[in-house]
Short mmCIF file of C-alpha atoms in Angstrom, two decimals:
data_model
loop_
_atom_site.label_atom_id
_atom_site.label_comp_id
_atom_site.label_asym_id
_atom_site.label_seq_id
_atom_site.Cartn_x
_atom_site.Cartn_y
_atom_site.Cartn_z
CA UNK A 15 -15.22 12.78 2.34
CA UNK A 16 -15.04 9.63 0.07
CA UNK A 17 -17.76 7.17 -0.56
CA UNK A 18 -17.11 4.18 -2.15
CA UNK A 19 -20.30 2.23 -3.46
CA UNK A 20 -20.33 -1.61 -3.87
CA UNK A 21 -22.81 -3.98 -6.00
CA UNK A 22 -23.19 -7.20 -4.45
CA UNK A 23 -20.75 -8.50 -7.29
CA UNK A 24 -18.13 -5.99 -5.72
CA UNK A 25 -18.17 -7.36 -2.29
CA UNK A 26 -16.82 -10.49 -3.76
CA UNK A 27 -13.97 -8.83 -5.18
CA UNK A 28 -12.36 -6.63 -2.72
CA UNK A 29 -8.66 -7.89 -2.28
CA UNK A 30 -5.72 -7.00 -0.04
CA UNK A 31 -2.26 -6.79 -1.90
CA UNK A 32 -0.20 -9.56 -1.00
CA UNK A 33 2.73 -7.78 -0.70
CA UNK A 34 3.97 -4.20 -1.23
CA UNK A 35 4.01 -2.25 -4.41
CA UNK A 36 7.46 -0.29 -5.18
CA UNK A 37 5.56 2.38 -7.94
CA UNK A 38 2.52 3.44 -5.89
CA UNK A 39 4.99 3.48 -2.40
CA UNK A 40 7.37 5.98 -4.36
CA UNK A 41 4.57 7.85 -5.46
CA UNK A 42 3.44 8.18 -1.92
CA UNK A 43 6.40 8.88 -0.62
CA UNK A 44 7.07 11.73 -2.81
CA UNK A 45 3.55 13.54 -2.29
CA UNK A 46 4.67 13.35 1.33
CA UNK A 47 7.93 14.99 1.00
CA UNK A 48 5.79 18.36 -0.07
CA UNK A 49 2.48 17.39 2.56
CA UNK A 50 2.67 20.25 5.41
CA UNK A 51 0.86 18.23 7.99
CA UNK A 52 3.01 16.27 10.72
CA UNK A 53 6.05 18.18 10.40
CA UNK A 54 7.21 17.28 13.87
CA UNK A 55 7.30 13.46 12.79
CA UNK A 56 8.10 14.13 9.23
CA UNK A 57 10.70 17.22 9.23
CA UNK A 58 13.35 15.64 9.77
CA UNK A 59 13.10 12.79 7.40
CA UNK A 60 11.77 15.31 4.70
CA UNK A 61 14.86 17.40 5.16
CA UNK A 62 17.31 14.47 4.54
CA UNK A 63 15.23 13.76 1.57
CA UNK A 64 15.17 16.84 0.07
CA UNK A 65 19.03 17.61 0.40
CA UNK A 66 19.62 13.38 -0.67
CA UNK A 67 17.26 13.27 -3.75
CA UNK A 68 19.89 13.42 -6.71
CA UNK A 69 19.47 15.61 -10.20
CA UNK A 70 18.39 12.33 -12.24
CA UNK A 71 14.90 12.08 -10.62
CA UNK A 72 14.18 15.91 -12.06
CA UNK A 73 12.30 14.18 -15.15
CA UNK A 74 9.86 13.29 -12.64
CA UNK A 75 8.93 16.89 -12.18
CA UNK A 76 8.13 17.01 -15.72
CA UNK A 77 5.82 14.80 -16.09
CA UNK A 78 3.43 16.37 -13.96
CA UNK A 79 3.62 19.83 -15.09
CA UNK A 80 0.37 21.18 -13.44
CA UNK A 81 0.57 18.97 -10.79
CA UNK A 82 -1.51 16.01 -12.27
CA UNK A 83 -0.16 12.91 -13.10
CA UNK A 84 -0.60 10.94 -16.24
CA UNK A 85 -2.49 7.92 -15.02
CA UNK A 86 -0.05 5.60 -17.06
CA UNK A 87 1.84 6.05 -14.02
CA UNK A 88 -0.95 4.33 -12.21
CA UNK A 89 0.13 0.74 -11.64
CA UNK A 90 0.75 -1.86 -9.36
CA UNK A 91 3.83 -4.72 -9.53
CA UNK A 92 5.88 -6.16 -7.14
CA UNK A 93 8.79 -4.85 -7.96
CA UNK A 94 10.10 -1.76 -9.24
CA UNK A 95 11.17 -3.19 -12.37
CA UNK A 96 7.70 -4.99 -12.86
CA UNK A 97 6.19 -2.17 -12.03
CA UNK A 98 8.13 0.12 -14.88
CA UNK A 99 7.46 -2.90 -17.35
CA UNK A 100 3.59 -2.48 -16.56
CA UNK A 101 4.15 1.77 -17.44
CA UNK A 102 5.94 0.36 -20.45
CA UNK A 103 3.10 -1.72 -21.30
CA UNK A 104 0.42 0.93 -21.84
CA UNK A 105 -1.04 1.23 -25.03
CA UNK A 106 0.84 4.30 -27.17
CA UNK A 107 -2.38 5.83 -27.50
CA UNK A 108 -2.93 6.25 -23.82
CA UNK A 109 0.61 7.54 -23.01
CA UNK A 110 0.08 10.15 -25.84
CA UNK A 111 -3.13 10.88 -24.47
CA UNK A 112 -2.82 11.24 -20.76
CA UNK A 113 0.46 13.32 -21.71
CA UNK A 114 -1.90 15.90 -24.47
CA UNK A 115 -4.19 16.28 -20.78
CA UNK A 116 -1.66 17.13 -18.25
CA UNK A 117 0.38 19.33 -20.77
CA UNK A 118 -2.70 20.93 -22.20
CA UNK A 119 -2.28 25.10 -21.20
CA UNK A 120 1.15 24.20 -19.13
CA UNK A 121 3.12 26.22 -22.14
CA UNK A 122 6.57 24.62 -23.52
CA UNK A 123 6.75 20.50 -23.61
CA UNK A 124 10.59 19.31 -22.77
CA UNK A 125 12.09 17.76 -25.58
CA UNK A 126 12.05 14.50 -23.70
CA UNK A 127 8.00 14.50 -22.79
CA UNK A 128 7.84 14.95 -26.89
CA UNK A 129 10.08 11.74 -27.91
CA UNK A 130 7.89 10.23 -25.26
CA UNK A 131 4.63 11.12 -26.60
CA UNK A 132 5.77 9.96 -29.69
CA UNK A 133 7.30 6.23 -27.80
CA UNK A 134 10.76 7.23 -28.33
CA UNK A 135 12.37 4.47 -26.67
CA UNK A 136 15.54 7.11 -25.21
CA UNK A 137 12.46 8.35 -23.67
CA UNK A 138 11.74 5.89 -21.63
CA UNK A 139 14.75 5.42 -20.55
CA UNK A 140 14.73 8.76 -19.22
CA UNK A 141 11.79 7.69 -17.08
CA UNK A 142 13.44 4.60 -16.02
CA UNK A 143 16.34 6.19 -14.93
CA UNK A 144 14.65 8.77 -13.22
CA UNK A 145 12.22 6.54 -11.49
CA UNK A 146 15.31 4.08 -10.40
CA UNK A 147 17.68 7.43 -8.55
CA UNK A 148 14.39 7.79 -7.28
CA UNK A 149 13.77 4.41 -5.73
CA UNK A 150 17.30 3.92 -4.51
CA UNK A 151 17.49 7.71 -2.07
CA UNK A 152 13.79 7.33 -0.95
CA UNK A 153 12.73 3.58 -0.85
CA UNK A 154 15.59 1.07 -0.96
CA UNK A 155 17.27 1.89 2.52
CA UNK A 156 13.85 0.89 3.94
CA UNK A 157 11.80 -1.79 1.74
CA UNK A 158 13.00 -4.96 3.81
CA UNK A 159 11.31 -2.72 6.69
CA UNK A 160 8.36 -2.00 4.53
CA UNK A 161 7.67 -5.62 3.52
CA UNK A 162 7.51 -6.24 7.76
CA UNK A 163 5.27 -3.71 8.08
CA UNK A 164 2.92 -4.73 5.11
CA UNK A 165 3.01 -8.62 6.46
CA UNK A 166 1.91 -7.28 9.68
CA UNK A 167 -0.88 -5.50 7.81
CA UNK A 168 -1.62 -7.89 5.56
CA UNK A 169 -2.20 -9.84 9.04
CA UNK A 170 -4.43 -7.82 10.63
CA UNK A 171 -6.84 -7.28 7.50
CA UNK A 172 -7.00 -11.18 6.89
CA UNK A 173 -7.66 -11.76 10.45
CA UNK A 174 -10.54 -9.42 11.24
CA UNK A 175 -11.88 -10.19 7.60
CA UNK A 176 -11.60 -14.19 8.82
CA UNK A 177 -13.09 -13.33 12.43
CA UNK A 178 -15.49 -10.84 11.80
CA UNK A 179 -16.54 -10.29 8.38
CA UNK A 180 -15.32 -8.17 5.39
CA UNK A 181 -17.18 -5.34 7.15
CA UNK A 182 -15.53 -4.89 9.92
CA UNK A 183 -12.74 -5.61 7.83
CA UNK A 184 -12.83 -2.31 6.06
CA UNK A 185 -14.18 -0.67 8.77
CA UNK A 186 -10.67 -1.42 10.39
CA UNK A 187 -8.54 -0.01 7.30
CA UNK A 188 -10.17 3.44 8.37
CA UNK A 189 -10.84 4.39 11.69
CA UNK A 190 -14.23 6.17 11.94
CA UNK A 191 -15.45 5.05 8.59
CA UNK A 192 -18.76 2.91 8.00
CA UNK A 193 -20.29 0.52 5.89
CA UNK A 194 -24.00 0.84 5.31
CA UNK A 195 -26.54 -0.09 2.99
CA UNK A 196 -23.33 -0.72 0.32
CA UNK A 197 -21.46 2.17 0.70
CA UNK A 198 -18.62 2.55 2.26
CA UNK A 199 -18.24 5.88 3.89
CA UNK A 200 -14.88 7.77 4.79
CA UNK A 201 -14.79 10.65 6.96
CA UNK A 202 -13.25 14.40 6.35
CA UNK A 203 -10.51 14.62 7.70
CA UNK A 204 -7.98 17.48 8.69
CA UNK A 205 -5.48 15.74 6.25
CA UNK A 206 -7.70 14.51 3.97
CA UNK A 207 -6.20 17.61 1.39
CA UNK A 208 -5.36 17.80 -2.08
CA UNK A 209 -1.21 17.56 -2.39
CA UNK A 210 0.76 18.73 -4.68
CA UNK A 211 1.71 16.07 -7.29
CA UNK A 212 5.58 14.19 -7.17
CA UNK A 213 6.84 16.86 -9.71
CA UNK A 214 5.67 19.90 -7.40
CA UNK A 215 7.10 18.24 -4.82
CA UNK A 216 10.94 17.98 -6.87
CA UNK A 217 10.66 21.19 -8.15
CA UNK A 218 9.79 22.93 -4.79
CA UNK A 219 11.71 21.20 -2.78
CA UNK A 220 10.07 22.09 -0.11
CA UNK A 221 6.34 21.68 1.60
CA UNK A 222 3.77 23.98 1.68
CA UNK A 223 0.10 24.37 2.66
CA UNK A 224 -2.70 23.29 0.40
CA UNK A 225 -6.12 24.36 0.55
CA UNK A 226 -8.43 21.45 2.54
CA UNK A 227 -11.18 19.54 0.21
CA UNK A 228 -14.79 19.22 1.56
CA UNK A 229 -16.52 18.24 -1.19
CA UNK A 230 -17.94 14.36 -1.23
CA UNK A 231 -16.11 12.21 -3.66
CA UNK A 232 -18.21 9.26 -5.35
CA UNK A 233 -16.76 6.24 -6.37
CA UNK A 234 -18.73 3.45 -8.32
CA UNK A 235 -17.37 0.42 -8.46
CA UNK A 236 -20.05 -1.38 -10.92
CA UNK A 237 -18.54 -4.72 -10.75
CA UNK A 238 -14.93 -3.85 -11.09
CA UNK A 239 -13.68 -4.65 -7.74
CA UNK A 240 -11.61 -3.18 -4.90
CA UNK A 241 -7.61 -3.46 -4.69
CA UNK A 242 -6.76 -2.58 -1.00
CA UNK A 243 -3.07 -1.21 -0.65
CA UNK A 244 -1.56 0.35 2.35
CA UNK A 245 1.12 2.85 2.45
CA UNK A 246 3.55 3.19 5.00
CA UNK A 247 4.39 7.22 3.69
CA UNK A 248 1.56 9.17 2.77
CA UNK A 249 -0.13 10.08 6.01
CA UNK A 250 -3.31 12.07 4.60
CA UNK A 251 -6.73 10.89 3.03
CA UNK A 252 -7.02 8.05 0.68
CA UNK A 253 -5.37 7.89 -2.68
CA UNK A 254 -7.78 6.22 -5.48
CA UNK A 255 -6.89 5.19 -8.41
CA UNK A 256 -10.04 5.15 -10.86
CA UNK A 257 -9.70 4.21 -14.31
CA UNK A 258 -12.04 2.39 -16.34
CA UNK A 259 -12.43 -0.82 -16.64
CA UNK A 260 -9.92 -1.37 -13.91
CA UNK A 261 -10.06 -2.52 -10.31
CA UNK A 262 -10.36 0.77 -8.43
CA UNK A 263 -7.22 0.96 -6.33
CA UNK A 264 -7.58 2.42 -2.87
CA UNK A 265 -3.97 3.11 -1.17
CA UNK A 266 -4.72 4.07 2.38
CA UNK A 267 -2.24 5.47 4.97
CA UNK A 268 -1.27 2.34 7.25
CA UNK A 269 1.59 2.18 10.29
CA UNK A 270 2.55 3.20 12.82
CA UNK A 271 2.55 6.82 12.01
CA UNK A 272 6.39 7.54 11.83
CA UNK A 273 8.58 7.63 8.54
CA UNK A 274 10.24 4.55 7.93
CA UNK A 275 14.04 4.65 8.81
CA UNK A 276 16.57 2.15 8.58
CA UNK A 277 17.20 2.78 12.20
CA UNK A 278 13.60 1.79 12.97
CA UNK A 279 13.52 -1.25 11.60
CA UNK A 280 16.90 -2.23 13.44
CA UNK A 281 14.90 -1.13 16.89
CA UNK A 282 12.36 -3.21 15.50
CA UNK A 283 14.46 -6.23 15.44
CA UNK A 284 16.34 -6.00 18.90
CA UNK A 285 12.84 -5.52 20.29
CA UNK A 286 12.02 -9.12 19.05
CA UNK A 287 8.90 -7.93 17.25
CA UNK A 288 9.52 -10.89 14.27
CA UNK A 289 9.14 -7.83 11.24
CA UNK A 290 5.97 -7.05 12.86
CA UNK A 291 4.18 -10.14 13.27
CA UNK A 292 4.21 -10.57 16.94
CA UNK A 293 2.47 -7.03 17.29
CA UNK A 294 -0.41 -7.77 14.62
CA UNK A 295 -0.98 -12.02 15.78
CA UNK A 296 0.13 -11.29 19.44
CA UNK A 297 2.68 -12.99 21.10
CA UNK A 298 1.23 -16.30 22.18
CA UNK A 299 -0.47 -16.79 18.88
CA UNK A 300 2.75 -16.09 16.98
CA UNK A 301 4.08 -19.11 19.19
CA UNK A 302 0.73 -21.37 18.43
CA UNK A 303 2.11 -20.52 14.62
CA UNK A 304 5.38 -21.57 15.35
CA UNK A 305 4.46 -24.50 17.40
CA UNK A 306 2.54 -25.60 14.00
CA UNK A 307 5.66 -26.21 12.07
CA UNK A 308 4.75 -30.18 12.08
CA UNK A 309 1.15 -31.49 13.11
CA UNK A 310 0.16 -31.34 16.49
CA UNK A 311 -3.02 -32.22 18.65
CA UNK A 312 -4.88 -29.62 20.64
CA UNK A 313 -3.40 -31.02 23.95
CA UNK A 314 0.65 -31.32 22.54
CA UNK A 315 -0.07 -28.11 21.31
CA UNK A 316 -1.41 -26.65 24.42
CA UNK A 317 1.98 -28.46 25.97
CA UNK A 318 4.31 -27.13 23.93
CA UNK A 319 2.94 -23.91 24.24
CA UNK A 320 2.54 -23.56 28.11
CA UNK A 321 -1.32 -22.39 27.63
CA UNK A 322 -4.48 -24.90 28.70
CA UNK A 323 -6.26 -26.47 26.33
CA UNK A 324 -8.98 -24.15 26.12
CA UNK A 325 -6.95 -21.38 24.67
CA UNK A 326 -4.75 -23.16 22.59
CA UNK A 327 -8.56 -24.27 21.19
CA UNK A 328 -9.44 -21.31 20.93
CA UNK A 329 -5.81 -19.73 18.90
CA UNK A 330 -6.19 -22.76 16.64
CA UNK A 331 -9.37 -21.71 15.73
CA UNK A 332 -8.45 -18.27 14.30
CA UNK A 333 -5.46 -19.29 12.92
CA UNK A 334 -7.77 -21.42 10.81
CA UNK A 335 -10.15 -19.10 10.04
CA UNK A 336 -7.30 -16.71 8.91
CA UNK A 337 -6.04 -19.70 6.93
CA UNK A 338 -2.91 -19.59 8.39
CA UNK A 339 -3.34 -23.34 9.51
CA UNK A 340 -5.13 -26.05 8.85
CA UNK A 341 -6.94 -29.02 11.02
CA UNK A 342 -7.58 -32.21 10.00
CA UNK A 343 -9.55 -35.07 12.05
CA UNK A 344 -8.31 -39.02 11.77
CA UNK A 345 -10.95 -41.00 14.18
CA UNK A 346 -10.99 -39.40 17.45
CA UNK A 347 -7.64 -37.28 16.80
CA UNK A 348 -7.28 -33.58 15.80
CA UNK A 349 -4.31 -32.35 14.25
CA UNK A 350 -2.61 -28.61 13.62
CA UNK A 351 -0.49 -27.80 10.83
CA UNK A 352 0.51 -24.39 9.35
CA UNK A 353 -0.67 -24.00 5.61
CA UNK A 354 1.34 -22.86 3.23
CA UNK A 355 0.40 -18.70 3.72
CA UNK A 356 1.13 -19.53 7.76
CA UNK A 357 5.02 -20.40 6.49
CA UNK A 358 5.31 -17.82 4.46
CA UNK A 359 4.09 -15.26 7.09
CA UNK A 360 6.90 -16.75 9.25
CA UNK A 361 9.43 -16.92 6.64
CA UNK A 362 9.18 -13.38 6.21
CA UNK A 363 9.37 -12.67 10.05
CA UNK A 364 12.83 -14.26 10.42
#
């Protein structure tokens, strides 16, 4: 079980990622290729995986010797080269640090984990490299789908949060959890478990079971804010990332509960599902969006549409609370119009 505990300060800084995170995603990915649970929805994509993932991602497996992770590897960026620059950007003393921890009673240290310790720049190349053969097998065939299905997220969060309150909000994120009295509380579940870390996972090669964790898990936010991120791999408990003075970073599993394919997002498209965005607005509010394109009144609106006045009313109204339009009032007359995070919603759905 996870708790999460806000200060008044913190409820003013929990944010939703505006758009997916390549580093964290991989990472995610990864720790599912050696999770044990759904196996009849993630075999087969595992397998592929596994027999796909070429030799130059094997300094991955190195880095986590005992199967933690240096937490210089904990970062955020919109790309994956962004997201590498941000690694490259810790501070020396933490990358020699966080490498003396996970290292500390794991025996020999490869040659290239030394020259990194000691910011050999070959080094981090090695990373790079490994990160990118990485990113290309597991995450490239499929990141146009994952930006669809993080819009369509990204949707849904901004319109409960707009309708019904940051609450409900991250009530939402995880089904069964609760907000009281400042803490935000997240049930045990079967695959909430402790997984083996991306470098048991390469040099396995294969999943197996992990013992479940029971215990309650306390996080304090003091001020430092919440950094919502969904994952569209990782289908067990929460990942946090916890560092100090840092935004804690909560990835959560999000989706539809399948591995992403390439095929999938192809169905995707000839089901006319706009990446994603009919199935988190719903269909007739996608076409209020669309209608929006130049200003309209409620009534033109409701014309163009095909709906009465009354709903079109009512659509306009939580479009505009999502602030995916905006309505303006000259004398007597209302007008619609999308706002700029409307078009780019629609932009992105093609």
């Amino acid at each position: 079980m996870l708790h999460i505990h806000f200060t008044a300060e913190d409820m003013t800084r929990v944010r939703f990622t505006p758009r997916p995170s390549p580093v964290p995603e991989l990472h995610a990915a990864l720790l599912m290729l050696g999770a044990p649970h759904e196996g009849l929805l993630f075999g087969r994509w595992r397998g592929r995986l596994l027999r796909t993932l070429p030799g130059a991602a094997e300094p991955l497996a190195e880095l986590v010797p005992g199967g933690a992770a240096p937490h210089f590897l904990d970062v955020l960026g919109g790309t994956r080269e962004e997201g590498f620059a941000l690694i490259r950007s810790a501070r020396p003393e933490f990358v020699r640090s966080e490498l003396e921890r996970v290292y500390a009673g794991q025996g020999p240290v490869p040659p290239w984990i030394r020259a990194l310790h000691h910011g050999d720049a070959a080094a981090w190349g090695t990373l790079d490299r490994a990160q990118r053969a990485a990113y290309e097998t597991v995450l490239a065939p499929v990141w146009p789908l994952l930006q669809d299905l993080h819009r369509a997220e990204f949707t849904r969060y901004a319109l409960t949060a707009a309708e019904q309150g940051l609450a409900a909000a991250l009530v939402a994120v995880a089904p069964g959890s609760r907000l009281r009295d400042g803490v935000w509380e997240w049930p045990t579940a079967p695959a909430a478990r402790e997984v083996p870390e991306v470098g048991e996972v390469l040099a396995a090669g294969e999943a197996r079971e992990v013992p479940e964790i029971r215990e309650i898990r306390e996080i304090r936010l003091d001020g430092r804010g919440l950094v919502l991120l969904p994952t569209f791999h990782w289908r067990g408990g929460p990942l946090v990332q916890d560092l100090p003075d840092r935004p804690v970073v909560l990835t959560y599993p999000a989706g539809g509960g399948i591995p992403p394919t390439p095929e999938s997002r192809e169905s995707r498209g000839a089901r006319g599902e706009a990446g994603g965005l009919s199935t988190a607005l719903g269909r007739t509010r996608t076409e209020v969006l669309r209608a929006l394109t130049e200003p309209r009144t409620t009534t033109g609106l409701a014309r163009h549409t095909g709906i009465s006045n009354a709903t079109a009313s009512g659509h306009a109204a939580a479009l505009r609370a999502a602030g995916l339009i905006a309505t303006t009032r000259t004398g007597r007359s209302v007008h619609h119009e999308q706002t700029p995070l409307g078009a780019l919603l629609l932009a992105g759905a093609g």
